[in-house]
Coordinates of N, CA and C in Angstrom, one line a residue:
R1 N 0.6 -6.2 3.7 CA 0.0 -7.4 4.0 C -0.3 -8.2 2.7
S2 N -0.3 -9.5 2.8 CA -0.6 -10.3 1.7 C -1.4 -11.5 2.3
G3 N -2.6 -11.6 1.7 CA -3.5 -12.6 2.2 C -4.0 -12.4 3.6
G4 N -4.0 -11.1 4.1 CA -4.5 -10.8 5.4 C -3.4 -10.9 6.5
K5 N -2.2 -11.3 6.1 CA -1.1 -11.4 7.1 C 0.0 -10.4 6.7
V6 N 0.7 -9.9 7.8 CA 1.8 -9.0 7.6 C 2.9 -9.7 6.8
F7 N 3.2 -9.2 5.6 CA 4.3 -9.7 4.8 C 5.6 -9.1 5.2
R8 N 5.6 -7.8 5.4 CA 6.8 -7.1 5.7 C 6.5 -5.7 6.3
E9 N 7.3 -5.3 7.3 CA 7.3 -3.9 7.7 C 8.5 -3.2 7.3
A10 N 8.4 -2.0 6.8 CA 9.5 -1.3 6.2 C 9.5 0.2 6.6
S11 N 10.7 0.7 6.8 CA 10.8 2.2 7.1 C 10.6 3.0 5.9
L12 N 10.0 4.2 6.0 CA 9.9 5.1 4.9 C 11.2 5.9 4.7
S13 N 12.1 5.7 5.5 CA 13.4 6.5 5.4 C 14.3 5.9 4.4
L14 N 14.1 4.7 3.9 CA 14.9 4.1 2.9 C 14.1 3.9 1.6
N15 N 14.6 4.5 0.5 CA 13.9 4.3 -0.8 C 14.1 2.9 -1.3
Q16 N 13.0 2.2 -1.7 CA 13.1 0.8 -2.1 C 11.9 0.4 -2.8
V17 N 11.9 -0.7 -3.5 CA 10.8 -1.4 -4.1 C 10.7 -2.8 -3.4
I18 N 9.5 -3.1 -2.9 CA 9.2 -4.4 -2.3 C 8.3 -5.2 -3.1
E19 N 8.6 -6.4 -3.5 CA 7.7 -7.3 -4.2 C 6.9 -8.1 -3.3
V20 N 5.6 -8.0 -3.4 CA 4.7 -8.7 -2.5 C 3.8 -9.7 -3.3
P21 N 3.9 -11.0 -2.9 CA 3.2 -12.0 -3.7 C 1.7 -12.0 -3.3
G22 N 0.9 -12.3 -4.3 CA -0.6 -12.5 -4.1 C -1.1 -13.6 -5.0
P23 N -2.3 -14.0 -4.9 CA -2.8 -15.0 -5.7 C -2.8 -14.8 -7.2
L24 N -2.8 -13.5 -7.6 CA -2.8 -13.2 -9.1 C -1.4 -12.9 -9.6
G25 N -0.4 -12.8 -8.6 CA 1.0 -12.5 -9.0 C 1.6 -11.5 -8.1
I26 N 2.6 -10.8 -8.5 CA 3.4 -9.9 -7.7 C 2.9 -8.4 -7.8
S27 N 2.7 -7.8 -6.6 CA 2.4 -6.4 -6.5 C 3.7 -5.8 -6.0
R28 N 4.0 -4.6 -6.6 CA 5.3 -3.9 -6.3 C 4.9 -2.6 -5.5
V29 N 5.5 -2.5 -4.3 CA 5.3 -1.4 -3.4 C 6.5 -0.5 -3.5
A30 N 6.4 0.7 -3.8 CA 7.5 1.6 -3.9 C 7.5 2.6 -2.7
I31 N 8.7 2.8 -2.2 CA 8.9 3.7 -1.1 C 9.9 4.7 -1.6
H32 N 9.5 6.0 -1.5 CA 10.4 7.1 -2.1 C 10.1 8.4 -1.4
N33 N 11.1 9.1 -0.9 CA 10.9 10.4 -0.2 C 9.9 10.3 0.9
R34 N 10.0 9.3 1.7 CA 9.1 9.1 2.9 C 7.6 9.0 2.6
Q35 N 7.4 8.4 1.4 CA 6.0 8.1 0.9 C 6.0 6.7 0.4
A36 N 4.8 6.1 0.4 CA 4.7 4.7 -0.2 C 3.5 4.7 -1.1
R37 N 3.6 3.7 -2.1 CA 2.5 3.5 -3.0 C 2.6 2.1 -3.6
I38 N 1.5 1.6 -4.1 CA 1.5 0.4 -4.9 C 1.8 0.8 -6.3
A39 N 3.0 0.5 -6.8 CA 3.5 1.0 -8.1 C 2.9 0.1 -9.2
S40 N 2.8 -1.2 -9.0 CA 2.2 -2.0 -10.0 C 1.5 -3.2 -9.3
D41 N 0.5 -3.7 -10.0 CA -0.3 -4.8 -9.5 C -1.0 -5.6 -10.6
P42 N -1.1 -6.9 -10.5 CA -1.8 -7.6 -11.6 C -3.3 -7.6 -11.6
S43 N -3.9 -6.9 -10.7 CA -5.4 -6.8 -10.6 C -5.9 -6.1 -11.8
P44 N -7.1 -6.4 -12.3 CA -7.6 -5.9 -13.6 C -7.9 -4.4 -13.5
R45 N -8.5 -3.8 -12.5 CA -9.0 -2.5 -12.5 C -7.9 -1.4 -12.0
Q46 N -6.9 -1.9 -11.3 CA -5.8 -1.0 -10.9 C -6.2 0.1 -9.9
Y47 N -7.2 -0.1 -9.2 CA -7.7 0.9 -8.2 C -6.6 1.2 -7.2
C48 N -5.9 0.2 -6.7 CA -4.8 0.4 -5.7 C -3.6 1.2 -6.3
V49 N -3.3 1.0 -7.5 CA -2.2 1.7 -8.2 C -2.7 3.2 -8.3
R50 N -3.9 3.4 -8.7 CA -4.4 4.8 -8.9 C -4.5 5.6 -7.6
Q51 N -4.5 4.9 -6.5 CA -4.6 5.5 -5.1 C -3.5 6.5 -5.0
G52 N -2.3 6.2 -5.6 CA -1.2 7.2 -5.5 C -0.4 7.0 -4.2
W53 N 0.3 8.1 -3.9 CA 1.3 8.1 -2.8 C 0.5 8.2 -1.5
L54 N 0.9 7.4 -0.5 CA 0.4 7.5 0.8 C 1.4 8.3 1.6
K55 N 1.0 9.3 2.4 CA 1.9 10.2 3.1 C 1.7 10.3 4.6
Q56 N 0.4 10.0 5.0 CA 0.1 10.2 6.4 C -0.2 8.9 7.1
A57 N 0.1 8.8 8.4 CA -0.3 7.6 9.2 C -1.7 7.3 9.1
G58 N -2.1 6.0 8.9 CA -3.5 5.6 8.7 C -3.9 5.5 7.3
E59 N -3.2 6.1 6.3 CA -3.6 5.9 4.9 C -3.3 4.5 4.5
I60 N -4.2 4.0 3.6 CA -4.1 2.6 3.1 C -4.5 2.5 1.7
A61 N -3.8 1.6 1.0 CA -4.2 1.2 -0.4 C -4.4 -0.3 -0.4
V62 N -5.5 -0.8 -1.0 CA -5.9 -2.2 -1.0 C -6.1 -2.7 -2.4
C63 N -5.5 -3.8 -2.7 CA -5.7 -4.5 -4.0 C -6.5 -5.7 -3.7
L64 N -7.8 -5.6 -3.8 CA -8.7 -6.7 -3.3 C -8.5 -8.0 -4.1
P65 N -8.5 -7.9 -5.5 CA -8.4 -9.2 -6.2 C -7.0 -9.9 -5.9
N66 N -6.0 -9.2 -5.6 CA -4.7 -9.8 -5.3 C -4.4 -10.0 -3.8
Q67 N -5.3 -9.5 -3.0 CA -5.2 -9.6 -1.5 C -3.9 -9.0 -1.0
V68 N -3.6 -7.9 -1.5 CA -2.4 -7.1 -1.0 C -2.8 -5.8 -0.6
S69 N -2.2 -5.3 0.5 CA -2.5 -4.0 1.0 C -1.3 -3.3 1.6
V70 N -1.3 -2.0 1.6 CA -0.2 -1.2 2.3 C -0.9 -0.2 3.2
E71 N -0.4 -0.1 4.4 CA -0.9 0.9 5.4 C 0.3 1.5 6.0
L72 N 0.2 2.9 6.2 CA 1.2 3.6 6.9 C 0.8 3.6 8.4
S73 N 1.7 3.3 9.2 CA 1.4 3.3 10.6 C 2.4 4.2 11.3
G74 N 2.2 4.4 12.6 CA 3.0 5.3 13.4 C 2.5 6.7 13.5
G75 N 3.0 7.5 14.4 CA 2.5 8.9 14.5 C 1.0 8.9 14.8
S76 N 0.4 10.0 14.5 CA -1.1 10.1 14.8 C -1.8 10.1 13.4
K77 N -2.9 9.3 13.5 CA -3.7 9.2 12.2 C -4.6 10.4 12.0
R78 N -4.9 10.7 10.8 CA -5.8 11.8 10.5 C -7.2 11.6 10.9
Y79 N -7.6 10.3 11.1 CA -9.0 10.0 11.5 C -9.0 8.8 12.3
D80 N -10.0 8.6 13.1 CA -10.2 7.4 13.9 C -10.9 6.2 13.2
S81 N -11.9 6.6 12.3 CA -12.6 5.6 11.6 C -13.3 6.3 10.4
L82 N -13.8 5.5 9.5 CA -14.5 6.0 8.3 C -15.9 5.5 8.4
N83 N -16.9 6.3 8.0 CA -18.3 5.9 7.9 C -18.8 6.1 6.5
Y84 N -19.6 5.2 6.0 CA -20.2 5.3 4.7 C -21.7 5.4 4.8

């Protein structure tokens, strides 16, 4: 997602790097060995990059300042919701 809208849907079966535009610049999403991660992002704190590899349906990485996120869908999720 970019700016709250789906930018692209991609299969985890094809290794690739996807460039996603955001207000701060380009975020790069890497897909490798049926996993996905935000490999680089122009946001200052890099929380979404540090999130690492997403492997299970329902996992998500969010780059708030750049308004970019990646979520794995399909299959069964490990949880229905999160509470804080």
